[in-house]
CSV table of C-alpha atoms in Angstrom, one decimal:
chain,number,residue,atom,x,y,z
A,1,VAL,CA,92.1,107.4,86.4
A,2,LEU,CA,94.3,108.1,83.4
A,3,ALA,CA,95.9,105.2,81.6
A,4,MET,CA,98.3,105.2,78.7
A,5,VAL,CA,100.0,102.4,76.8
A,6,SER,CA,102.6,102.9,74.1
A,7,THR,CA,103.5,100.2,71.6
A,8,PRO,CA,106.1,100.1,68.8
A,9,GLY,CA,104.9,100.8,65.4
A,10,PHE,CA,101.5,102.2,66.5
A,11,ASP,CA,99.7,104.0,63.7
A,12,PRO,CA,96.3,105.6,64.4
A,13,ASN,CA,95.4,105.0,60.7
A,14,ASP,CA,95.3,101.3,61.5
A,15,PHE,CA,92.0,101.9,63.3
A,16,ALA,CA,90.4,103.2,60.1
A,17,ASP,CA,90.6,99.9,58.2
A,18,SER,CA,90.3,97.3,61.0
A,19,PRO,CA,86.9,96.8,62.7
A,20,GLU,CA,88.6,94.5,65.3
A,21,SER,CA,91.3,97.1,66.3
A,22,ALA,CA,88.6,99.8,66.5
A,23,TYR,CA,87.2,97.9,69.5
A,24,ARG,CA,90.5,97.0,71.0
A,25,ASN,CA,91.6,99.0,74.1
A,26,ARG,CA,95.1,98.0,75.1
A,27,VAL,CA,94.5,99.2,78.6
A,28,VAL,CA,92.1,96.3,79.2
A,29,SER,CA,93.0,93.8,76.5
A,30,ASP,CA,96.8,93.5,76.6
A,31,VAL,CA,98.7,91.9,79.4
A,32,TYR,CA,102.3,92.4,80.4
A,33,GLU,CA,104.6,91.5,83.3
A,34,PRO,CA,104.7,94.6,85.5
A,35,GLY,CA,108.1,94.2,87.2
A,36,SER,CA,108.8,96.5,90.1
A,37,SER,CA,105.6,98.6,90.0
A,38,TYR,CA,104.0,95.4,91.3
A,39,LYS,CA,106.1,95.5,94.5
A,40,ILE,CA,103.3,97.5,96.2
A,41,VAL,CA,101.3,94.2,96.5
A,42,THR,CA,104.1,92.4,98.3
A,43,THR,CA,104.8,95.3,100.6
A,44,ALA,CA,101.3,96.3,101.4
A,45,ALA,CA,100.4,92.7,102.2
A,46,ALA,CA,103.4,92.3,104.5
A,47,LEU,CA,102.5,95.5,106.3
A,48,GLU,CA,98.9,94.5,106.7
A,49,GLU,CA,99.8,91.1,108.1
A,50,GLY,CA,102.2,92.7,110.6
A,51,VAL,CA,105.2,90.7,109.5
A,52,VAL,CA,107.1,93.9,108.7
A,53,THR,CA,107.0,97.6,109.4
A,54,PRO,CA,108.5,100.3,107.2
A,55,ARG,CA,111.5,100.3,109.4
A,56,THR,CA,112.1,96.6,109.5
A,57,GLN,CA,115.6,95.8,108.3
A,58,PHE,CA,116.9,93.1,106.0
A,59,VAL,CA,120.4,92.1,105.0
A,60,VAL,CA,120.4,92.8,101.2
A,61,PRO,CA,123.2,91.7,98.9
A,62,ASP,CA,123.0,92.6,95.2
A,63,THR,CA,122.4,88.9,94.2
A,64,PHE,CA,120.3,86.3,95.9
A,65,SER,CA,120.1,82.6,95.1
A,66,TYR,CA,116.7,80.9,95.6
A,67,ALA,CA,115.7,77.4,94.4
A,68,ASP,CA,117.4,77.1,90.9
A,69,ARG,CA,117.6,80.8,90.1
A,70,ILE,CA,119.9,83.7,90.9
A,71,PHE,CA,118.1,87.1,91.3
A,72,HIS,CA,119.9,90.4,90.9
A,73,ASP,CA,119.3,94.0,91.9
A,74,SER,CA,119.4,96.4,89.0
A,75,HIS,CA,122.9,97.6,89.9
A,76,TYR,CA,125.9,96.3,91.9
A,77,HIS,CA,126.0,97.3,95.5
A,78,PRO,CA,127.8,95.9,98.6
A,79,THR,CA,125.8,93.8,101.0
A,80,GLU,CA,124.0,96.3,103.3
A,81,ARG,CA,121.1,96.5,105.8
A,82,MET,CA,118.1,98.1,104.2
A,83,SER,CA,114.8,99.0,105.8
A,84,VAL,CA,111.5,98.1,104.0
A,85,ALA,CA,111.1,101.8,103.1
A,86,GLU,CA,114.6,101.9,101.6
A,87,ILE,CA,114.0,98.6,99.7
A,88,ILE,CA,111.0,100.2,98.0
A,89,GLU,CA,112.6,103.6,97.5
A,90,GLN,CA,115.6,101.9,95.7
A,91,SER,CA,113.5,99.2,94.2
A,92,SER,CA,115.6,96.3,95.4
A,93,ASN,CA,114.6,93.0,94.0
A,94,VAL,CA,116.5,91.0,96.6
A,95,GLY,CA,115.0,93.0,99.4
A,96,THR,CA,111.5,92.6,98.1
A,97,ILE,CA,112.0,88.9,97.6
A,98,LYS,CA,113.0,88.6,101.3
A,99,ILE,CA,109.8,90.5,102.3
A,100,GLY,CA,107.8,88.1,100.2
A,101,LEU,CA,109.5,85.1,101.8
A,102,ARG,CA,108.7,86.4,105.2
A,103,LEU,CA,105.0,86.9,104.2
A,104,GLY,CA,104.7,83.4,102.7
A,105,ALA,CA,103.1,82.0,99.6
A,106,LYS,CA,99.6,81.6,101.0
A,107,LYS,CA,99.2,85.2,102.1
A,108,LEU,CA,101.0,86.6,99.0
A,109,ASP,CA,98.6,84.8,96.7
A,110,GLU,CA,95.6,86.0,98.8
A,111,TYR,CA,96.6,89.7,98.4
A,112,VAL,CA,97.4,89.3,94.7
A,113,ARG,CA,93.8,88.4,94.3
A,114,ARG,CA,92.5,90.9,96.8
A,115,PHE,CA,94.1,93.7,94.7
A,116,GLY,CA,92.1,92.4,91.7
A,117,PHE,CA,94.8,90.5,89.7
A,118,GLY,CA,93.6,87.4,87.9
A,119,SER,CA,90.0,88.8,87.6
A,120,ARG,CA,88.4,91.2,85.2
A,121,SER,CA,88.0,94.7,86.6
A,122,GLY,CA,84.3,95.0,86.1
A,123,LEU,CA,84.8,97.9,83.7
A,124,GLY,CA,82.8,96.0,81.1
A,125,PHE,CA,84.8,97.1,78.1
A,126,PRO,CA,84.8,94.4,75.2
A,127,GLY,CA,87.8,92.1,75.2
A,128,GLU,CA,88.9,92.7,78.7
A,129,SER,CA,91.5,90.2,79.9
A,130,PRO,CA,91.6,88.9,83.5
A,131,GLY,CA,95.4,88.8,83.3
A,132,ILE,CA,97.4,85.7,84.2
A,133,VAL,CA,97.8,84.6,87.8
A,134,LEU,CA,98.9,81.0,88.5
A,135,ASP,CA,96.8,78.8,90.8
A,136,ARG,CA,98.9,78.4,93.9
A,137,LYS,CA,98.9,74.6,93.5
A,138,LYS,CA,100.8,75.2,90.2
A,139,TRP,CA,103.5,77.3,91.8
A,140,SER,CA,107.1,76.2,91.1
A,141,GLY,CA,109.9,76.4,93.6
A,142,THR,CA,110.8,79.9,92.4
A,143,THR,CA,107.3,81.4,92.2
A,144,ILE,CA,107.5,82.7,95.8
A,145,ALA,CA,110.5,84.7,94.7
A,146,THR,CA,109.3,85.9,91.3
A,147,VAL,CA,105.8,87.1,92.1
A,148,PRO,CA,106.9,89.6,94.8
A,149,ILE,CA,108.9,91.4,92.1
A,150,GLY,CA,106.3,91.3,89.4
A,151,GLN,CA,107.6,88.4,87.4
A,152,GLY,CA,105.6,85.3,86.5
A,153,VAL,CA,102.4,87.2,86.6
A,154,ALA,CA,100.7,89.1,83.8
A,155,VAL,CA,98.4,92.2,84.4
A,156,THR,CA,96.4,94.7,82.5
A,157,THR,CA,97.0,98.4,82.8
A,158,ILE,CA,93.5,98.9,84.3
A,159,GLN,CA,94.3,96.3,87.0
A,160,MET,CA,97.5,98.2,87.9
A,161,ALA,CA,95.7,101.5,87.9
A,162,SER,CA,93.0,100.1,90.1
A,163,ALA,CA,95.6,98.7,92.6
A,164,TYR,CA,97.2,102.1,93.0
A,165,ALA,CA,93.8,103.6,93.3
A,166,ALA,CA,93.0,101.3,96.2
A,167,LEU,CA,96.0,102.6,98.1
A,168,ALA,CA,95.0,106.2,97.2
A,169,ASN,CA,91.5,105.4,98.4
A,170,GLU,CA,92.7,104.5,102.0
A,171,GLY,CA,92.9,100.8,101.2
A,172,MET,CA,89.5,100.4,99.5
A,173,TRP,CA,89.4,98.9,96.0
A,174,VAL,CA,86.6,100.4,93.9
A,175,GLU,CA,85.4,98.9,90.7
A,176,PRO,CA,86.3,101.2,87.8
A,177,ARG,CA,83.6,102.8,85.7
A,178,LEU,CA,83.7,103.9,82.1
A,179,VAL,CA,80.2,105.4,82.1
A,180,ALA,CA,78.6,107.0,85.1
A,181,ALA,CA,75.2,107.5,83.5
A,182,THR,CA,73.3,107.8,80.2
A,183,VAL,CA,70.9,110.7,79.3
A,184,GLU,CA,68.1,110.0,76.9
A,185,ASP,CA,66.6,112.6,74.4
A,186,ASP,CA,63.8,113.3,76.8
A,187,GLY,CA,66.2,114.1,79.6
A,188,ALA,CA,65.7,110.8,81.5
A,189,VAL,CA,68.9,109.8,83.3
A,190,THR,CA,69.9,106.1,83.8
A,191,ARG,CA,72.7,105.7,86.2
A,192,SER,CA,75.2,102.8,86.0
A,193,PRO,CA,75.0,100.2,88.7
A,194,ALA,CA,76.8,101.2,91.9
A,195,ALA,CA,80.5,100.3,91.8
A,196,ARG,CA,81.5,97.3,93.9
A,197,ARG,CA,83.9,98.1,96.8
A,198,ARG,CA,86.1,95.9,99.0
A,199,ARG,CA,88.6,96.5,101.7
A,200,VAL,CA,92.1,95.4,100.5
A,201,VAL,CA,94.2,96.8,103.3
A,202,SER,CA,93.5,99.1,106.2
A,203,ALA,CA,93.7,102.8,106.0
A,204,ALA,CA,96.8,102.7,108.3
A,205,THR,CA,98.6,100.4,105.8
A,206,ALA,CA,97.6,102.6,102.9
A,207,ASP,CA,99.1,105.6,104.8
A,208,LYS,CA,102.4,103.8,105.3
A,209,MET,CA,102.5,102.9,101.7
A,210,ALA,CA,101.8,106.5,100.7
A,211,TRP,CA,104.8,107.7,102.8
A,212,MET,CA,107.1,105.1,101.2
A,213,LEU,CA,105.9,105.7,97.7
A,214,ARG,CA,106.3,109.5,98.3
A,215,ASN,CA,110.0,108.8,99.1
A,216,VAL,CA,110.3,106.9,95.8
A,217,VAL,CA,109.5,110.1,93.9
A,218,ALA,CA,111.2,112.5,96.3
A,219,ARG,CA,114.6,110.8,96.3
A,220,GLY,CA,114.4,107.3,94.8
A,221,THR,CA,113.9,105.7,91.4
A,222,GLY,CA,110.9,107.8,90.5
A,223,ILE,CA,112.5,111.2,91.0
A,224,GLN,CA,111.8,112.2,87.3
A,225,ALA,CA,108.1,111.9,88.0
A,226,GLN,CA,108.1,115.0,90.3
A,227,VAL,CA,105.5,117.7,89.4
A,228,PRO,CA,106.4,121.1,90.9
A,229,GLY,CA,104.0,122.1,93.7
A,230,TYR,CA,102.6,118.6,94.3
A,231,ARG,CA,103.6,115.7,96.5
A,232,ILE,CA,103.4,112.4,94.6
A,233,ALA,CA,103.3,108.8,95.5
A,234,GLY,CA,104.4,106.4,92.8
A,235,LYS,CA,106.6,103.5,91.7
A,236,THR,CA,108.7,102.7,88.7
A,237,GLY,CA,108.8,99.4,86.9
A,238,THR,CA,111.2,97.8,84.4
A,239,ALA,CA,110.5,94.3,83.3
A,240,GLN,CA,112.0,91.9,80.8
A,241,LYS,CA,109.4,90.5,78.4
A,242,PRO,CA,109.0,86.7,78.4
A,243,LEU,CA,109.7,84.8,75.3
A,244,PRO,CA,107.1,82.5,73.7
A,245,SER,CA,109.6,79.6,74.0
A,246,GLY,CA,110.1,80.3,77.7
A,247,GLY,CA,112.6,82.5,79.7
A,248,TYR,CA,113.3,86.1,79.0
A,249,GLY,CA,114.9,88.1,76.2
A,250,ASN,CA,116.4,91.5,75.8
A,251,SER,CA,113.1,93.3,75.3
A,252,TYR,CA,111.5,95.4,78.1
A,253,ILE,CA,108.4,97.0,79.4
A,254,ALA,CA,108.9,100.2,81.4
A,255,SER,CA,106.2,101.7,83.6
A,256,PHE,CA,105.4,104.3,86.2
A,257,ALA,CA,102.2,104.3,88.3
A,258,GLY,CA,101.2,106.8,91.0
A,259,TYR,CA,98.7,109.2,92.5
A,260,VAL,CA,98.6,112.8,93.4
A,261,PRO,CA,98.5,114.6,95.7
A,262,VAL,CA,99.6,112.2,98.4
A,263,GLN,CA,97.2,113.7,100.9
A,264,ASN,CA,93.6,113.7,99.6
A,265,PRO,CA,94.5,112.1,96.2
A,266,GLU,CA,92.5,113.3,93.2
A,267,LEU,CA,94.2,111.5,90.3
A,268,VAL,CA,95.7,108.1,89.6
A,269,ALA,CA,97.7,107.7,86.4
A,270,ILE,CA,99.8,104.9,84.9
A,271,VAL,CA,102.1,105.0,81.9
A,272,VAL,CA,103.3,101.7,80.3
A,273,LEU,CA,105.9,101.8,77.5
A,274,ASP,CA,106.8,98.9,75.2
A,275,ASP,CA,110.5,98.7,74.3
A,276,PRO,CA,111.5,102.2,75.3
A,277,SER,CA,115.1,103.5,75.1
A,278,PRO,CA,116.6,103.6,77.6
A,279,ILE,CA,114.7,100.7,79.1
A,280,TRP,CA,114.3,102.0,82.7
A,281,GLY,CA,110.9,103.1,83.9
A,282,GLY,CA,112.4,105.9,86.0
A,283,ALA,CA,114.1,107.4,82.9
A,284,THR,CA,111.2,107.0,80.4
A,285,ALA,CA,107.8,106.3,81.9
A,286,ALA,CA,108.3,108.5,84.9
A,287,PRO,CA,109.0,111.8,82.9
A,288,THR,CA,106.1,110.9,80.5
A,289,TRP,CA,103.9,110.5,83.6
A,290,ARG,CA,105.1,113.9,84.8
A,291,THR,CA,104.1,115.6,81.6
A,292,ILE,CA,100.6,114.1,81.5
A,293,VAL,CA,99.9,114.6,85.2
A,294,GLY,CA,101.5,118.0,85.3
A,295,TYR,CA,99.0,119.1,82.6
A,296,ALA,CA,96.1,117.4,84.3
């Protein structure tokens, strides 16, 4: 797994004078609202539970009122019928919310936790955050609409990378490892404990997700992540950052997460950018991802 986080004002020299920052790894310590890259959880859960297929169609307007909020797609479009595959390919918020409503709050919460959100990854790096996932008893009226699109939940970069790795690994979540083994001066090898594994979704569901995420890169919002000669599965994300006082401001997190090649994946990578310009993950994080993964 490769993971990268960019933050405004970052200066490598800061690490020379601050013992605390020397031990801070933003990939495990910092949390952010993921936005659309989180839609894999909603979609994979709905596929696994059999409430939709990739070809299930929904009526999708460009705005949708639920409880006391109005949700918008990223751009205006006339009301249209969209399949689940098209909803993911075009990253429709309204369509994904409708998938989440069909799945239901109980199952959505179950799969959020199955994918590892709300828990430390097991990597064992100092200062790791478990992220922020509300107990379902504390959900408000709009939570069932916000969580499916990656709002109202905070994640670490390693959690997101591990979730995509689970899809790449035929639906099996594998505990990430920083160190495989240590070698002493006398040559003795001490291996790290075996990584925990758990089934998140079936291999069949993971295959369906791979097909849809491939289309995201082939002709959808992730087209700038294309690496010549490789078939890639991935998803863009663009999320407003929450304000300390509540609500959201005009500051954004952009991301792209994916794996390559689609068949027999070898590499999972995620790029998270804080306040990029332009704000869209497809225009900033995706080409950055392409550069890194293309080299790898």
